[in-house]
């Protein structure tokens, strides 16, 4: 709305001054023509008239010329004033245009600033959305990890249960084997006991035999030694006695 108003205002004044200028130009042209015609007419008539009439006409013409000059000066002054007014109006219009341009520039700058702010806000929103997405992804990953851990725990529990079942089965099998092998084990134990008894008997007999043999052998050697010793002693004693006897007999 303000731009249209100034535009119409400027157009109206331009049209008005143009019309005014045209009107005064026409008026000036008319008076000039009239003056020229009158002057030509008066000069042609004065050549045929008398000297008295020439003097009167010259005075009147000079008066008219002076009046016309005054009118022309007034018109020129008016034109100058109008031109000055036009220049002032043009300057005002230029100032208004400059102000409008400045306002437009300010508006553009404000719009640019607003756009920049909007872009910054959009970027911030995008960053926030990205951060939220990243957080959601992290949460999803954590949930997946938790699920995997739970699955692993379940698998471990299943494996433990399977191992326990296997151990129970093995124990049952061992019990069955033990139950089946109990008679055999008893037989083996009996055999071992018999073998131990045999070994004990053998040891006993061996020990008894060895002891008896050793005792017999030792007694035999003891007896033999005793006999030999006795015999030697007796012989020695006899020899000594005999020697003493002969010695005594021989020397005494």
PDB file of N, CA and C in Angstrom, residues 112-203:
ATOM      1  N   UNK A 112      16.613 -12.609   5.598  1.00  0.00           N
ATOM      2  CA  UNK A 112      17.782 -13.498   5.539  1.00  0.00           C
ATOM      3  C   UNK A 112      18.163 -14.009   6.926  1.00  0.00           C
ATOM      4  N   UNK A 113      18.110 -13.074   7.881  1.00  0.00           N
ATOM      5  CA  UNK A 113      18.417 -13.505   9.252  1.00  0.00           C
ATOM      6  C   UNK A 113      17.415 -14.535   9.752  1.00  0.00           C
ATOM      7  N   UNK A 114      16.155 -14.263   9.436  1.00  0.00           N
ATOM      8  CA  UNK A 114      15.134 -15.239   9.829  1.00  0.00           C
ATOM      9  C   UNK A 114      15.340 -16.582   9.144  1.00  0.00           C
ATOM     10  N   UNK A 115      15.695 -16.494   7.867  1.00  0.00           N
ATOM     11  CA  UNK A 115      15.976 -17.748   7.144  1.00  0.00           C
ATOM     12  C   UNK A 115      17.169 -18.480   7.745  1.00  0.00           C
ATOM     13  N   UNK A 116      18.197 -17.684   8.068  1.00  0.00           N
ATOM     14  CA  UNK A 116      19.367 -18.314   8.704  1.00  0.00           C
ATOM     15  C   UNK A 116      19.007 -18.937  10.049  1.00  0.00           C
ATOM     16  N   UNK A 117      18.188 -18.191  10.798  1.00  0.00           N
ATOM     17  CA  UNK A 117      17.757 -18.746  12.085  1.00  0.00           C
ATOM     18  C   UNK A 117      16.928 -20.009  11.896  1.00  0.00           C
ATOM     19  N   UNK A 118      16.065 -19.938  10.889  1.00  0.00           N
ATOM     20  CA  UNK A 118      15.272 -21.143  10.596  1.00  0.00           C
ATOM     21  C   UNK A 118      16.148 -22.306  10.171  1.00  0.00           C
ATOM     22  N   UNK A 119      17.142 -21.985   9.345  1.00  0.00           N
ATOM     23  CA  UNK A 119      18.066 -23.053   8.927  1.00  0.00           C
ATOM     24  C   UNK A 119      18.834 -23.616  10.116  1.00  0.00           C
ATOM     25  N   UNK A 120      19.272 -22.692  10.978  1.00  0.00           N
ATOM     26  CA  UNK A 120      19.984 -23.165  12.178  1.00  0.00           C
ATOM     27  C   UNK A 120      19.081 -24.019  13.061  1.00  0.00           C
ATOM     28  N   UNK A 121      17.848 -23.550  13.193  1.00  0.00           N
ATOM     29  CA  UNK A 121      16.908 -24.346  13.985  1.00  0.00           C
ATOM     30  C   UNK A 121      16.644 -25.701  13.343  1.00  0.00           C
ATOM     31  N   UNK A 122      16.526 -25.676  12.023  1.00  0.00           N
ATOM     32  CA  UNK A 122      16.338 -26.959  11.318  1.00  0.00           C
ATOM     33  C   UNK A 122      17.536 -27.872  11.495  1.00  0.00           C
ATOM     34  N   UNK A 123      18.725 -27.257  11.405  1.00  0.00           N
ATOM     35  CA  UNK A 123      19.933 -28.072  11.618  1.00  0.00           C
ATOM     36  C   UNK A 123      19.984 -28.629  13.037  1.00  0.00           C
ATOM     37  N   UNK A 124      19.612 -27.771  13.984  1.00  0.00           N
ATOM     38  CA  UNK A 124      19.590 -28.253  15.372  1.00  0.00           C
ATOM     39  C   UNK A 124      18.569 -29.369  15.555  1.00  0.00           C
ATOM     40  N   UNK A 125      17.421 -29.161  14.922  1.00  0.00           N
ATOM     41  CA  UNK A 125      16.408 -30.222  14.997  1.00  0.00           C
ATOM     42  C   UNK A 125      16.887 -31.509  14.346  1.00  0.00           C
ATOM     43  N   UNK A 126      17.548 -31.346  13.211  1.00  0.00           N
ATOM     44  CA  UNK A 126      18.100 -32.541  12.545  1.00  0.00           C
ATOM     45  C   UNK A 126      19.144 -33.221  13.414  1.00  0.00           C
ATOM     46  N   UNK A 127      19.992 -32.385  14.032  1.00  0.00           N
ATOM     47  CA  UNK A 127      20.997 -32.971  14.929  1.00  0.00           C
ATOM     48  C   UNK A 127      20.349 -33.684  16.109  1.00  0.00           C
ATOM     49  N   UNK A 128      19.317 -33.040  16.642  1.00  0.00           N
ATOM     50  CA  UNK A 128      18.610 -33.687  17.751  1.00  0.00           C
ATOM     51  C   UNK A 128      17.957 -34.989  17.309  1.00  0.00           C
ATOM     52  N   UNK A 129      17.378 -34.932  16.117  1.00  0.00           N
ATOM     53  CA  UNK A 129      16.778 -36.171  15.584  1.00  0.00           C
ATOM     54  C   UNK A 129      17.823 -37.251  15.363  1.00  0.00           C
ATOM     55  N   UNK A 130      18.969 -36.823  14.843  1.00  0.00           N
ATOM     56  CA  UNK A 130      20.050 -37.805  14.650  1.00  0.00           C
ATOM     57  C   UNK A 130      20.516 -38.375  15.982  1.00  0.00           C
ATOM     58  N   UNK A 131      20.631 -37.475  16.968  1.00  0.00           N
ATOM     59  CA  UNK A 131      21.034 -37.962  18.296  1.00  0.00           C
ATOM     60  C   UNK A 131      20.000 -38.921  18.873  1.00  0.00           C
ATOM     61  N   UNK A 132      18.739 -38.553  18.675  1.00  0.00           N
ATOM     62  CA  UNK A 132      17.691 -39.457  19.148  1.00  0.00           C
ATOM     63  C   UNK A 132      17.729 -40.795  18.425  1.00  0.00           C
ATOM     64  N   UNK A 133      17.962 -40.717  17.125  1.00  0.00           N
ATOM     65  CA  UNK A 133      18.082 -41.974  16.361  1.00  0.00           C
ATOM     66  C   UNK A 133      19.263 -42.800  16.837  1.00  0.00           C
ATOM     67  N   UNK A 134      20.366 -42.099  17.088  1.00  0.00           N
ATOM     68  CA  UNK A 134      21.538 -42.828  17.596  1.00  0.00           C
ATOM     69  C   UNK A 134      21.255 -43.450  18.958  1.00  0.00           C
ATOM     70  N   UNK A 135      20.568 -42.677  19.796  1.00  0.00           N
ATOM     71  CA  UNK A 135      20.215 -43.228  21.105  1.00  0.00           C
ATOM     72  C   UNK A 135      19.282 -44.424  20.973  1.00  0.00           C
ATOM     73  N   UNK A 136      18.334 -44.288  20.053  1.00  0.00           N
ATOM     74  CA  UNK A 136      17.435 -45.427  19.817  1.00  0.00           C
ATOM     75  C   UNK A 136      18.188 -46.636  19.293  1.00  0.00           C
ATOM     76  N   UNK A 137      19.120 -46.373  18.395  1.00  0.00           N
ATOM     77  CA  UNK A 137      19.932 -47.487  17.878  1.00  0.00           C
ATOM     78  C   UNK A 137      20.758 -48.125  18.987  1.00  0.00           C
ATOM     79  N   UNK A 138      21.323 -47.260  19.832  1.00  0.00           N
ATOM     80  CA  UNK A 138      22.094 -47.807  20.956  1.00  0.00           C
ATOM     81  C   UNK A 138      21.215 -48.623  21.895  1.00  0.00           C
ATOM     82  N   UNK A 139      20.018 -48.101  22.137  1.00  0.00           N
ATOM     83  CA  UNK A 139      19.097 -48.859  22.984  1.00  0.00           C
ATOM     84  C   UNK A 139      18.715 -50.187  22.348  1.00  0.00           C
ATOM     85  N   UNK A 140      18.477 -50.136  21.048  1.00  0.00           N
ATOM     86  CA  UNK A 140      18.166 -51.392  20.343  1.00  0.00           C
ATOM     87  C   UNK A 140      19.327 -52.370  20.401  1.00  0.00           C
ATOM     88  N   UNK A 141      20.523 -51.825  20.221  1.00  0.00           N
ATOM     89  CA  UNK A 141      21.701 -52.706  20.314  1.00  0.00           C
ATOM     90  C   UNK A 141      21.847 -53.298  21.714  1.00  0.00           C
ATOM     91  N   UNK A 142      21.595 -52.453  22.712  1.00  0.00           N
ATOM     92  CA  UNK A 142      21.666 -52.963  24.083  1.00  0.00           C
ATOM     93  C   UNK A 142      20.606 -54.028  24.338  1.00  0.00           C
ATOM     94  N   UNK A 143      19.416 -53.775  23.811  1.00  0.00           N
ATOM     95  CA  UNK A 143      18.370 -54.786  23.952  1.00  0.00           C
ATOM     96  C   UNK A 143      18.734 -56.080  23.241  1.00  0.00           C
ATOM     97  N   UNK A 144      19.300 -55.931  22.060  1.00  0.00           N
ATOM     98  CA  UNK A 144      19.738 -57.135  21.334  1.00  0.00           C
ATOM     99  C   UNK A 144      20.822 -57.876  22.096  1.00  0.00           C
ATOM    100  N   UNK A 145      21.746 -57.095  22.664  1.00  0.00           N
ATOM    101  CA  UNK A 145      22.800 -57.744  23.457  1.00  0.00           C
ATOM    102  C   UNK A 145      22.224 -58.450  24.683  1.00  0.00           C
ATOM    103  N   UNK A 146      21.256 -57.786  25.307  1.00  0.00           N
ATOM    104  CA  UNK A 146      20.621 -58.423  26.455  1.00  0.00           C
ATOM    105  C   UNK A 146      19.886 -59.698  26.045  1.00  0.00           C
ATOM    106  N   UNK A 147      19.208 -59.614  24.914  1.00  0.00           N
ATOM    107  CA  UNK A 147      18.529 -60.818  24.417  1.00  0.00           C
ATOM    108  C   UNK A 147      19.517 -61.928  24.095  1.00  0.00           C
ATOM    109  N   UNK A 148      20.622 -61.530  23.482  1.00  0.00           N
ATOM    110  CA  UNK A 148      21.649 -62.543  23.181  1.00  0.00           C
ATOM    111  C   UNK A 148      22.216 -63.151  24.458  1.00  0.00           C
ATOM    112  N   UNK A 149      22.437 -62.282  25.446  1.00  0.00           N
ATOM    113  CA  UNK A 149      22.938 -62.804  26.722  1.00  0.00           C
ATOM    114  C   UNK A 149      21.925 -63.737  27.379  1.00  0.00           C
ATOM    115  N   UNK A 150      20.662 -63.346  27.297  1.00  0.00           N
ATOM    116  CA  UNK A 150      19.634 -64.230  27.842  1.00  0.00           C
ATOM    117  C   UNK A 150      19.578 -65.560  27.103  1.00  0.00           C
ATOM    118  N   UNK A 151      19.695 -65.471  25.792  1.00  0.00           N
ATOM    119  CA  UNK A 151      19.722 -66.716  25.002  1.00  0.00           C
ATOM    120  C   UNK A 151      20.925 -67.576  25.360  1.00  0.00           C
ATOM    121  N   UNK A 152      22.059 -66.903  25.527  1.00  0.00           N
ATOM    122  CA  UNK A 152      23.256 -67.661  25.920  1.00  0.00           C
ATOM    123  C   UNK A 152      23.082 -68.295  27.297  1.00  0.00           C
ATOM    124  N   UNK A 153      22.476 -67.524  28.198  1.00  0.00           N
ATOM    125  CA  UNK A 153      22.228 -68.091  29.525  1.00  0.00           C
ATOM    126  C   UNK A 153      21.267 -69.277  29.458  1.00  0.00           C
ATOM    127  N   UNK A 154      20.249 -69.117  28.635  1.00  0.00           N
ATOM    128  CA  UNK A 154      19.323 -70.240  28.458  1.00  0.00           C
ATOM    129  C   UNK A 154      20.014 -71.451  27.855  1.00  0.00           C
ATOM    130  N   UNK A 155      20.857 -71.179  26.873  1.00  0.00           N
ATOM    131  CA  UNK A 155      21.609 -72.295  26.272  1.00  0.00           C
ATOM    132  C   UNK A 155      22.527 -72.951  27.290  1.00  0.00           C
ATOM    133  N   UNK A 156      23.176 -72.102  28.096  1.00  0.00           N
ATOM    134  CA  UNK A 156      24.041 -72.672  29.135  1.00  0.00           C
ATOM    135  C   UNK A 156      23.246 -73.490  30.149  1.00  0.00           C
ATOM    136  N   UNK A 157      22.079 -72.961  30.500  1.00  0.00           N
ATOM    137  CA  UNK A 157      21.235 -73.723  31.420  1.00  0.00           C
ATOM    138  C   UNK A 157      20.790 -75.045  30.805  1.00  0.00           C
ATOM    139  N   UNK A 158      20.441 -74.975  29.536  1.00  0.00           N
ATOM    140  CA  UNK A 158      20.066 -76.223  28.844  1.00  0.00           C
ATOM    141  C   UNK A 158      21.228 -77.199  28.791  1.00  0.00           C
ATOM    142  N   UNK A 159      22.402 -76.648  28.511  1.00  0.00           N
ATOM    143  CA  UNK A 159      23.583 -77.526  28.487  1.00  0.00           C
ATOM    144  C   UNK A 159      23.853 -78.129  29.858  1.00  0.00           C
ATOM    145  N   UNK A 160      23.692 -77.294  30.888  1.00  0.00           N
ATOM    146  CA  UNK A 160      23.886 -77.817  32.239  1.00  0.00           C
ATOM    147  C   UNK A 160      22.861 -78.892  32.575  1.00  0.00           C
ATOM    148  N   UNK A 161      21.630 -78.620  32.159  1.00  0.00           N
ATOM    149  CA  UNK A 161      20.604 -79.640  32.382  1.00  0.00           C
ATOM    150  C   UNK A 161      20.910 -80.923  31.627  1.00  0.00           C
ATOM    151  N   UNK A 162      21.362 -80.751  30.404  1.00  0.00           N
ATOM    152  CA  UNK A 162      21.739 -81.940  29.623  1.00  0.00           C
ATOM    153  C   UNK A 162      22.899 -82.680  30.275  1.00  0.00           C
ATOM    154  N   UNK A 163      23.862 -81.900  30.763  1.00  0.00           N
ATOM    155  CA  UNK A 163      24.992 -82.546  31.445  1.00  0.00           C
ATOM    156  C   UNK A 163      24.543 -83.269  32.712  1.00  0.00           C
ATOM    157  N   UNK A 164      23.638 -82.610  33.429  1.00  0.00           N
ATOM    158  CA  UNK A 164      23.114 -83.271  34.626  1.00  0.00           C
ATOM    159  C   UNK A 164      22.359 -84.549  34.277  1.00  0.00           C
ATOM    160  N   UNK A 165      21.580 -84.433  33.203  1.00  0.00           N
ATOM    161  CA  UNK A 165      20.869 -85.642  32.760  1.00  0.00           C
ATOM    162  C   UNK A 165      21.837 -86.731  32.332  1.00  0.00           C
ATOM    163  N   UNK A 166      22.871 -86.315  31.630  1.00  0.00           N
ATOM    164  CA  UNK A 166      23.880 -87.306  31.220  1.00  0.00           C
ATOM    165  C   UNK A 166      24.574 -87.918  32.430  1.00  0.00           C
ATOM    166  N   UNK A 167      24.872 -87.059  33.406  1.00  0.00           N
ATOM    167  CA  UNK A 167      25.498 -87.589  34.621  1.00  0.00           C
ATOM    168  C   UNK A 167      24.575 -88.551  35.357  1.00  0.00           C
ATOM    169  N   UNK A 168      23.299 -88.158  35.393  1.00  0.00           N
ATOM    170  CA  UNK A 168      22.340 -89.066  36.023  1.00  0.00           C
ATOM    171  C   UNK A 168      22.237 -90.387  35.269  1.00  0.00           C
ATOM    172  N   UNK A 169      22.225 -90.266  33.953  1.00  0.00           N
ATOM    173  CA  UNK A 169      22.188 -91.497  33.145  1.00  0.00           C
ATOM    174  C   UNK A 169      23.438 -92.333  33.359  1.00  0.00           C
ATOM    175  N   UNK A 170      24.566 -91.653  33.425  1.00  0.00           N
ATOM    176  CA  UNK A 170      25.810 -92.397  33.674  1.00  0.00           C
ATOM    177  C   UNK A 170      25.793 -93.052  35.052  1.00  0.00           C
ATOM    178  N   UNK A 171      25.264 -92.317  36.006  1.00  0.00           N
ATOM    179  CA  UNK A 171      25.177 -92.909  37.339  1.00  0.00           C
ATOM    180  C   UNK A 171      24.245 -94.119  37.357  1.00  0.00           C
ATOM    181  N   UNK A 172      23.133 -93.937  36.639  1.00  0.00           N
ATOM    182  CA  UNK A 172      22.222 -95.084  36.555  1.00  0.00           C
ATOM    183  C   UNK A 172      22.873 -96.269  35.859  1.00  0.00           C
ATOM    184  N   UNK A 173      23.598 -95.949  34.796  1.00  0.00           N
ATOM    185  CA  UNK A 173      24.303 -97.033  34.093  1.00  0.00           C
ATOM    186  C   UNK A 173      25.347 -97.679  34.987  1.00  0.00           C
ATOM    187  N   UNK A 174      26.040 -96.833  35.730  1.00  0.00           N
ATOM    188  CA  UNK A 174      27.039 -97.388  36.647  1.00  0.00           C
ATOM    189  C   UNK A 174      26.394 -98.240  37.734  1.00  0.00           C
ATOM    190  N   UNK A 175      25.255 -97.737  38.210  1.00  0.00           N
ATOM    191  CA  UNK A 175      24.547 -98.541  39.204  1.00  0.00           C
ATOM    192  C   UNK A 175      24.088 -99.873  38.634  1.00  0.00           C
ATOM    193  N   UNK A 176      23.587 -99.789  37.409  1.00  0.00           N
ATOM    194  CA  UNK A 176      23.178-101.043  36.757  1.00  0.00           C
ATOM    195  C   UNK A 176      24.363-101.967  36.548  1.00  0.00           C
ATOM    196  N   UNK A 177      25.466-101.359  36.119  1.00  0.00           N
ATOM    197  CA  UNK A 177      26.667-102.187  35.935  1.00  0.00           C
ATOM    198  C   UNK A 177      27.139-102.774  37.256  1.00  0.00           C
ATOM    199  N   UNK A 178      27.050-101.938  38.289  1.00  0.00           N
ATOM    200  CA  UNK A 178      27.442-102.454  39.598  1.00  0.00           C
ATOM    201  C   UNK A 178      26.526-103.576  40.059  1.00  0.00           C
ATOM    202  N   UNK A 179      25.244-103.343  39.813  1.00  0.00           N
ATOM    203  CA  UNK A 179      24.314-104.408  40.176  1.00  0.00           C
ATOM    204  C   UNK A 179      24.555-105.675  39.369  1.00  0.00           C
ATOM    205  N   UNK A 180      24.908-105.456  38.118  1.00  0.00           N
ATOM    206  CA  UNK A 180      25.215-106.631  37.296  1.00  0.00           C
ATOM    207  C   UNK A 180      26.541-107.258  37.671  1.00  0.00           C
ATOM    208  N   UNK A 181      27.480-106.403  38.058  1.00  0.00           N
ATOM    209  CA  UNK A 181      28.812-106.927  38.355  1.00  0.00           C
ATOM    210  C   UNK A 181      29.007-107.309  39.818  1.00  0.00           C
ATOM    211  N   UNK A 182      27.991-107.129  40.614  1.00  0.00           N
ATOM    212  CA  UNK A 182      28.130-107.486  42.023  1.00  0.00           C
ATOM    213  C   UNK A 182      28.432-108.970  42.236  1.00  0.00           C
ATOM    214  N   UNK A 183      27.733-109.870  41.562  1.00  0.00           N
ATOM    215  CA  UNK A 183      28.106-111.280  41.744  1.00  0.00           C
ATOM    216  C   UNK A 183      29.531-111.569  41.313  1.00  0.00           C
ATOM    217  N   UNK A 184      29.885-110.944  40.170  1.00  0.00           N
ATOM    218  CA  UNK A 184      31.258-111.144  39.704  1.00  0.00           C
ATOM    219  C   UNK A 184      32.262-110.573  40.696  1.00  0.00           C
ATOM    220  N   UNK A 185      31.904-109.402  41.230  1.00  0.00           N
ATOM    221  CA  UNK A 185      32.798-108.806  42.215  1.00  0.00           C
ATOM    222  C   UNK A 185      32.891-109.655  43.479  1.00  0.00           C
ATOM    223  N   UNK A 186      31.774-110.213  43.855  1.00  0.00           N
ATOM    224  CA  UNK A 186      31.799-111.095  45.020  1.00  0.00           C
ATOM    225  C   UNK A 186      32.642-112.328  44.769  1.00  0.00           C
ATOM    226  N   UNK A 187      32.501-112.849  43.562  1.00  0.00           N
ATOM    227  CA  UNK A 187      33.327-114.004  43.204  1.00  0.00           C
ATOM    228  C   UNK A 187      34.801-113.637  43.196  1.00  0.00           C
ATOM    229  N   UNK A 188      35.047-112.486  42.637  1.00  0.00           N
ATOM    230  CA  UNK A 188      36.441-112.040  42.611  1.00  0.00           C
ATOM    231  C   UNK A 188      36.982-111.821  44.016  1.00  0.00           C
ATOM    232  N   UNK A 189      36.141-111.259  44.867  1.00  0.00           N
ATOM    233  CA  UNK A 189      36.567-111.069  46.246  1.00  0.00           C
ATOM    234  C   UNK A 189      36.825-112.396  46.948  1.00  0.00           C
ATOM    235  N   UNK A 190      35.971-113.347  46.670  1.00  0.00           N
ATOM    236  CA  UNK A 190      36.182-114.673  47.250  1.00  0.00           C
ATOM    237  C   UNK A 190      37.466-115.305  46.747  1.00  0.00           C
ATOM    238  N   UNK A 191      37.677-115.133  45.452  1.00  0.00           N
ATOM    239  CA  UNK A 191      38.915-115.667  44.881  1.00  0.00           C
ATOM    240  C   UNK A 191      40.133-114.985  45.484  1.00  0.00           C
ATOM    241  N   UNK A 192      39.990-113.690  45.653  1.00  0.00           N
ATOM    242  CA  UNK A 192      41.105-112.965  46.261  1.00  0.00           C
ATOM    243  C   UNK A 192      41.345-113.409  47.697  1.00  0.00           C
ATOM    244  N   UNK A 193      40.256-113.633  48.397  1.00  0.00           N
ATOM    245  CA  UNK A 193      40.404-114.120  49.765  1.00  0.00           C
ATOM    246  C   UNK A 193      41.051-115.502  49.813  1.00  0.00           C
ATOM    247  N   UNK A 194      40.642-116.334  48.891  1.00  0.00           N
ATOM    248  CA  UNK A 194      41.252-117.665  48.815  1.00  0.00           C
ATOM    249  C   UNK A 194      42.727-117.578  48.480  1.00  0.00           C
ATOM    250  N   UNK A 195      43.011-116.691  47.546  1.00  0.00           N
ATOM    251  CA  UNK A 195      44.418-116.513  47.185  1.00  0.00           C
ATOM    252  C   UNK A 195      45.229-115.984  48.358  1.00  0.00           C
ATOM    253  N   UNK A 196      44.608-115.090  49.098  1.00  0.00           N
ATOM    254  CA  UNK A 196      45.298-114.573  50.275  1.00  0.00           C
ATOM    255  C   UNK A 196      45.523-115.661  51.321  1.00  0.00           C
ATOM    256  N   UNK A 197      44.521-116.488  51.469  1.00  0.00           N
ATOM    257  CA  UNK A 197      44.681-117.597  52.408  1.00  0.00           C
ATOM    258  C   UNK A 197      45.772-118.560  51.971  1.00  0.00           C
ATOM    259  N   UNK A 198      45.779-118.808  50.688  1.00  0.00           N
ATOM    260  CA  UNK A 198      46.827-119.683  50.156  1.00  0.00           C
ATOM    261  C   UNK A 198      48.206-119.072  50.357  1.00  0.00           C
ATOM    262  N   UNK A 199      48.256-117.799  50.108  1.00  0.00           N
ATOM    263  CA  UNK A 199      49.540-117.124  50.299  1.00  0.00           C
ATOM    264  C   UNK A 199      49.970-117.154  51.759  1.00  0.00           C
ATOM    265  N   UNK A 200      48.990-116.961  52.618  1.00  0.00           N
ATOM    266  CA  UNK A 200      49.319-117.019  54.038  1.00  0.00           C
ATOM    267  C   UNK A 200      49.776-118.413  54.463  1.00  0.00           C
ATOM    268  N   UNK A 201      49.092-119.379  53.915  1.00  0.00           N
ATOM    269  CA  UNK A 201      49.505-120.750  54.222  1.00  0.00           C
ATOM    270  C   UNK A 201      50.888-121.052  53.688  1.00  0.00           C
ATOM    271  N   UNK A 202      51.114-120.603  52.486  1.00  0.00           N
ATOM    272  CA  UNK A 202      52.429-120.822  51.896  1.00  0.00           C
ATOM    273  C   UNK A 202      53.506-120.115  52.701  1.00  0.00           C
ATOM    274  N   UNK A 203      53.179-118.920  53.095  1.00  0.00           N
ATOM    275  CA  UNK A 203      54.154-118.195  53.899  1.00  0.00           C
ATOM    276  C   UNK A 203      54.387-118.877  55.244  1.00  0.00           C
TER     277      UNK A 203
END
